[in-house]
Amino acid sequence: MSHLVVARDAHTGREETFDFHNNTVTLRDENGRLVKLDLGPADVHVDVPLATYAVGYMRDQKNFIADIVAPVVPVDKASDKYFVWDKDDTFKQAQTTATVAGGNVQESTPAHSVTSYSTIQHAWSTFLPTEVEANADSPLQLKMRYTRLPVDKLTLARELRVHTMVTTAASYGADFKVTLAAGEKWNGGASSDPIANIHDRMLKSLKPITGMAMSEKTYFAFQRNAQVQKYIASKINVKPINMNPTEFAALLELPPITIGREKWYNPTTSAYDYIWSNDVVLFTMPKTMPPMGDAISWNTFRWKGGTTAPGVTVDGGMAVRSFFQQERGTAGGTKVIVYHQDAEQFVADNVSGLIINAYQ
């Protein structure tokens, strides 16, 4: 005897099959499609977010290089002036021979000019409603996320401003910049010679270059470049393995290399790319900040005003205010404001260098 019994509903056309051997019931609708009645894993569980797991794209602050390329100089006033000593006092030869006994000694007065800066306020905020915070799952860590988001926004904006300032070709005189032709690109040009490009910019600078900055993709192209590899082989007779940028630059007797590793969404190209794009900048920084008569390529004036007020936390020049707002929503919420007031200042092109389109 068969252990299957089939029953069909004459009105609906549905068909049920009873399997007495396996103790299951199979249901098919009027179109013959199977309707499962036995329980499976999905039938006994409702998916919810994991209690200890959340992923995202929070920024790693150590990957930003604006504070290295354009270091912060704290200032007491939102706008002011600073002195620039005349380069001719240092570089022009003077006639120092005293020809007559008892005669007057040649005399000069140090020359200088005055340049202005004016800081601009940059800020971003978030608002966390009390009921949202109270009802949130723990892996979201809402308080931390609501504080971190404005910091990320401001850090990205600053990185882009500094990059724009130091890669604007119009800021450089003809002697302190070069645009590489198609055959000179570091990532495959037939006549490519990155070290020569860097040496040329170093030779033009009136003071020793102390650092370089480039994107990660440009640095990788620099590492792989055939001329660079030949130069290294001639010095140590082996290929460099697992060298960090500082060691790599030192081996080539070049200034230390700072790598911009962060990316952003470029609305112009509708694509994600490195913030530090395809150019290479060379710069001179003094041994101490602020500079006292030393040469500097550029820096950031950051106003200290307001950052010591009650309820304000300061970290790396970024000021954070966090306070409860009673008037918003039914239960109020926490307002977080992050801000700083900066003036990114291009000081001197004659101790700087720009290599345009090193990567293509």
XYZ file of C-alpha atoms in Angstrom:
360
model
C 0.000 0.000 0.000
C 1.249 3.473 -0.892
C 2.143 5.698 2.052
C 1.049 8.775 0.041
C -2.533 10.079 0.047
C -3.477 12.864 -2.384
C -6.546 15.074 -1.860
C -7.718 17.796 -4.256
C -10.166 20.605 -3.507
C -12.658 20.674 -6.374
C -13.485 24.341 -5.856
C -10.002 25.890 -5.374
C -7.901 23.380 -7.283
C -5.480 23.093 -4.356
C -3.854 19.719 -3.835
C -2.606 18.209 -0.561
C -0.317 15.199 -0.362
C -0.065 13.332 2.960
C 3.134 11.312 3.497
C 2.403 8.962 6.406
C 5.860 7.423 6.196
C 7.721 10.731 6.758
C 4.893 12.515 8.592
C 4.823 15.463 6.191
C 2.158 17.323 4.283
C 2.796 18.889 0.875
C 0.475 21.572 -0.456
C 0.283 22.755 -4.064
C -1.801 25.708 -5.196
C -4.173 25.823 -8.160
C -1.195 26.481 -10.488
C 0.748 23.496 -9.242
C 3.271 25.574 -7.298
C 4.626 23.932 -4.158
C 3.653 25.445 -0.797
C 5.893 24.093 1.972
C 4.186 23.474 5.281
C 7.129 21.982 7.197
C 9.276 24.400 9.221
C 12.709 25.519 8.015
C 15.401 27.719 9.635
C 13.886 30.885 8.160
C 10.496 29.991 9.655
C 11.716 30.007 13.244
C 13.897 33.169 13.248
C 13.345 36.845 12.493
C 16.541 38.555 11.290
C 17.755 41.459 13.446
C 21.077 43.366 13.451
C 23.915 41.682 15.323
C 24.366 43.045 18.821
C 28.172 43.262 18.617
C 28.907 44.047 14.968
C 28.743 47.211 12.843
C 30.919 48.277 9.897
C 31.432 51.615 8.211
C 33.874 54.117 6.752
C 35.108 56.262 9.622
C 38.293 58.186 8.806
C 41.673 57.266 10.257
C 43.174 60.611 11.220
C 46.765 59.435 10.757
C 46.160 59.097 7.016
C 45.578 62.835 6.636
C 48.679 64.914 5.956
C 47.444 68.534 5.963
C 48.974 69.171 9.390
C 52.356 67.952 8.115
C 52.294 69.849 4.836
C 50.806 73.065 6.277
C 51.501 72.908 10.031
C 49.284 74.831 12.424
C 50.500 78.076 13.994
C 48.147 79.096 16.849
C 47.396 82.841 16.829
C 45.650 85.142 19.290
C 43.682 87.157 16.729
C 41.350 86.033 13.949
C 43.166 88.308 11.502
C 46.514 90.020 11.729
C 49.811 90.616 9.949
C 53.198 88.896 9.931
C 56.687 89.990 8.901
C 58.555 88.623 5.881
C 62.295 89.351 5.799
C 63.688 90.378 2.407
C 65.595 87.565 0.694
C 68.154 89.975 -0.760
C 69.573 90.614 2.717
C 70.573 86.961 2.746
C 71.434 86.194 -0.867
C 72.923 89.386 -2.338
C 76.662 89.859 -1.977
C 77.782 93.034 -0.212
C 81.033 94.969 -0.677
C 82.579 94.533 2.744
C 86.132 95.782 2.167
C 87.107 98.728 4.383
C 89.501 100.749 2.183
C 90.392 103.677 4.428
C 91.711 103.549 7.978
C 89.200 105.267 10.198
C 86.667 105.413 7.392
C 83.018 104.658 7.729
C 81.932 101.023 7.588
C 79.217 100.186 5.091
C 75.830 99.991 6.747
C 72.431 98.571 5.905
C 69.133 97.983 7.649
C 67.335 94.655 7.387
C 64.463 95.008 4.951
C 61.095 93.398 5.451
C 57.523 93.473 4.275
C 54.257 92.849 6.065
C 51.660 90.345 4.889
C 48.151 89.848 6.233
C 46.225 86.723 7.105
C 42.534 86.370 7.864
C 41.104 83.191 9.353
C 37.829 81.655 8.222
C 35.499 79.753 10.522
C 34.804 76.124 9.648
C 32.198 74.115 11.563
C 29.874 71.109 11.376
C 27.269 69.770 13.774
C 24.970 66.843 14.549
C 21.876 66.466 16.730
C 21.070 63.190 18.517
C 17.433 63.011 19.733
C 17.039 61.488 23.185
C 14.520 58.885 22.029
C 16.807 57.774 19.175
C 19.735 57.377 21.559
C 17.614 55.469 24.089
C 16.255 53.063 21.472
C 19.502 52.420 19.596
C 21.256 49.067 19.439
C 24.654 49.051 21.167
C 26.890 48.352 18.110
C 25.855 51.673 16.573
C 27.657 53.560 19.372
C 25.608 56.603 18.458
C 27.265 59.114 20.776
C 30.705 58.372 19.369
C 29.408 58.332 15.802
C 27.531 61.621 16.179
C 30.737 63.246 17.476
C 33.040 61.627 14.955
C 31.013 62.613 11.887
C 31.646 66.389 12.193
C 35.339 65.731 12.820
C 35.532 63.641 9.649
C 33.728 66.339 7.658
C 36.062 69.091 8.849
C 39.212 67.010 8.433
C 38.328 66.121 4.847
C 37.502 69.747 4.038
C 40.823 70.923 5.472
C 42.775 68.265 3.578
C 41.172 69.399 0.323
C 41.871 73.079 1.063
C 45.543 72.454 1.810
C 45.906 70.259 -1.260
C 44.326 72.945 -3.444
C 46.560 75.647 -1.958
C 49.858 73.828 -2.510
C 48.998 72.443 -5.990
C 47.647 75.647 -7.549
C 50.125 76.254 -10.370
C 49.431 80.001 -10.472
C 50.954 80.350 -6.985
C 54.392 79.307 -8.278
C 56.855 81.221 -10.398
C 58.116 79.555 -13.570
C 61.367 78.442 -11.891
C 59.596 76.517 -9.170
C 57.176 74.310 -11.118
C 57.211 71.893 -14.023
C 54.471 70.087 -15.955
C 55.514 66.602 -17.059
C 54.833 65.657 -20.661
C 53.189 62.356 -21.615
C 56.520 60.572 -22.033
C 57.769 61.745 -18.629
C 55.004 60.310 -16.440
C 56.247 58.316 -13.478
C 53.864 55.454 -14.193
C 55.204 54.399 -17.571
C 56.600 57.310 -19.570
C 59.338 56.296 -22.019
C 61.574 59.166 -20.880
C 60.452 59.109 -17.248
C 63.054 60.086 -14.643
C 61.421 60.918 -11.290
C 64.656 61.496 -9.411
C 65.798 64.028 -12.007
C 62.427 65.797 -11.733
C 62.823 66.042 -7.961
C 66.465 67.103 -8.182
C 65.545 69.898 -10.607
C 63.002 71.309 -8.142
C 65.487 70.983 -5.272
C 68.142 72.845 -7.247
C 65.786 75.755 -7.902
C 64.780 76.208 -4.259
C 66.599 78.989 -2.409
C 66.736 76.860 0.743
C 67.132 73.093 1.205
C 63.909 71.181 0.621
C 62.914 69.344 3.800
C 59.966 67.258 2.595
C 57.776 66.039 -0.251
C 54.116 65.054 -0.429
C 52.346 62.845 -2.959
C 49.401 60.473 -3.188
C 49.740 56.778 -2.481
C 49.259 55.858 -6.152
C 51.986 58.320 -7.214
C 54.325 56.924 -4.564
C 53.731 53.361 -5.767
C 54.490 54.464 -9.333
C 57.642 56.162 -8.050
C 58.732 52.940 -6.336
C 58.146 50.821 -9.454
C 59.661 53.264 -11.921
C 62.438 51.629 -13.956
C 64.816 54.584 -13.614
C 64.345 54.660 -9.854
C 65.006 50.917 -9.641
C 68.182 51.325 -11.716
C 69.367 54.117 -9.475
C 68.827 51.987 -6.384
C 70.541 48.960 -7.931
C 73.583 51.091 -8.723
C 73.805 52.071 -5.047
C 73.133 48.804 -3.223
C 73.041 46.200 -6.022
C 69.743 44.762 -4.762
C 66.089 45.670 -5.052
C 64.601 47.382 -1.968
C 62.192 45.158 -0.069
C 59.657 46.292 2.539
C 61.112 49.765 2.900
C 58.972 52.476 4.412
C 58.821 55.863 2.640
C 61.383 57.458 4.979
C 63.925 54.675 4.391
C 63.208 54.688 0.676
C 63.785 58.436 0.387
C 66.934 58.245 2.516
C 68.350 55.529 0.271
C 67.844 57.821 -2.715
C 69.241 60.815 -0.780
C 65.954 62.632 -1.181
C 63.877 64.606 1.336
C 61.435 62.550 3.435
C 58.252 61.541 1.596
C 54.824 62.107 3.131
C 52.083 59.995 1.556
C 48.454 61.076 1.271
C 46.487 57.823 1.557
C 42.943 59.132 1.996
C 40.353 59.183 -0.781
C 37.226 61.211 -1.428
C 34.257 61.328 -3.742
C 35.051 63.845 -6.473
C 31.789 65.439 -7.679
C 33.514 66.715 -10.826
C 34.439 63.219 -12.040
C 31.676 61.350 -10.146
C 34.322 58.917 -8.934
C 36.370 58.082 -5.838
C 40.018 59.089 -6.001
C 42.967 60.132 -3.869
C 42.717 63.593 -2.335
C 46.358 64.261 -3.248
C 45.717 63.424 -6.920
C 48.563 63.330 -9.470
C 50.904 66.169 -8.446
C 53.959 66.168 -6.188
C 54.825 69.068 -3.919
C 58.202 69.882 -2.355
C 58.409 72.139 0.679
C 60.707 73.714 3.238
C 59.793 73.715 6.911
C 61.750 75.287 9.799
C 63.073 73.224 12.682
C 60.681 74.917 15.079
C 57.185 76.349 14.749
C 56.355 79.151 14.530
C 59.319 80.152 12.378
C 61.482 82.941 13.763
C 63.243 84.260 10.668
C 63.488 80.812 9.040
C 62.179 79.984 5.579
C 58.830 78.251 5.248
C 56.752 77.246 2.237
C 53.309 77.511 3.809
C 51.461 77.038 7.072
C 48.049 77.339 8.702
C 47.180 80.175 11.064
C 44.614 78.878 13.561
C 42.796 81.295 15.844
C 42.720 80.285 19.502
C 39.725 82.482 20.326
C 36.852 80.770 22.151
C 38.537 77.388 22.477
C 39.002 77.797 26.248
C 35.350 78.574 26.979
C 33.459 76.377 29.511
C 32.100 73.164 28.011
C 34.568 73.196 25.102
C 37.024 70.337 24.534
C 40.052 70.971 22.321
C 41.980 68.221 20.535
C 44.627 69.024 17.945
C 43.213 72.491 17.430
C 39.688 71.163 16.855
C 37.154 72.497 19.353
C 34.139 70.367 20.345
C 31.000 71.651 22.084
C 28.422 69.170 23.343
C 25.256 70.310 25.118
C 21.640 69.294 25.692
C 18.927 71.130 23.754
C 15.548 71.174 25.507
C 13.554 72.835 22.739
C 14.095 70.287 19.959
C 11.742 67.332 19.613
C 9.556 65.889 22.355
C 12.405 64.790 24.631
C 15.203 67.098 23.575
C 18.580 65.812 22.502
C 22.342 66.282 22.405
C 23.838 68.860 20.049
C 27.474 68.418 19.017
C 29.350 71.234 17.256
C 32.922 70.829 16.047
C 34.761 73.881 14.761
C 38.061 75.602 14.059
C 39.042 78.911 12.472
C 41.923 78.735 9.992
C 43.824 80.599 7.334
C 45.868 78.323 5.079
C 48.667 80.635 3.930
C 51.011 80.210 0.970
C 54.142 81.991 2.214
C 56.962 81.509 -0.317
C 57.230 79.693 -3.653
C 61.014 80.163 -3.842
C 61.540 77.519 -1.138
C 58.951 75.172 -2.631
C 58.393 73.077 -5.736
C 55.525 71.642 -7.775
C 55.690 68.702 -10.185
C 52.428 68.740 -12.133
C 50.913 65.499 -13.476
C 53.602 63.145 -12.233
C 50.996 60.383 -12.484
C 48.596 59.811 -15.356
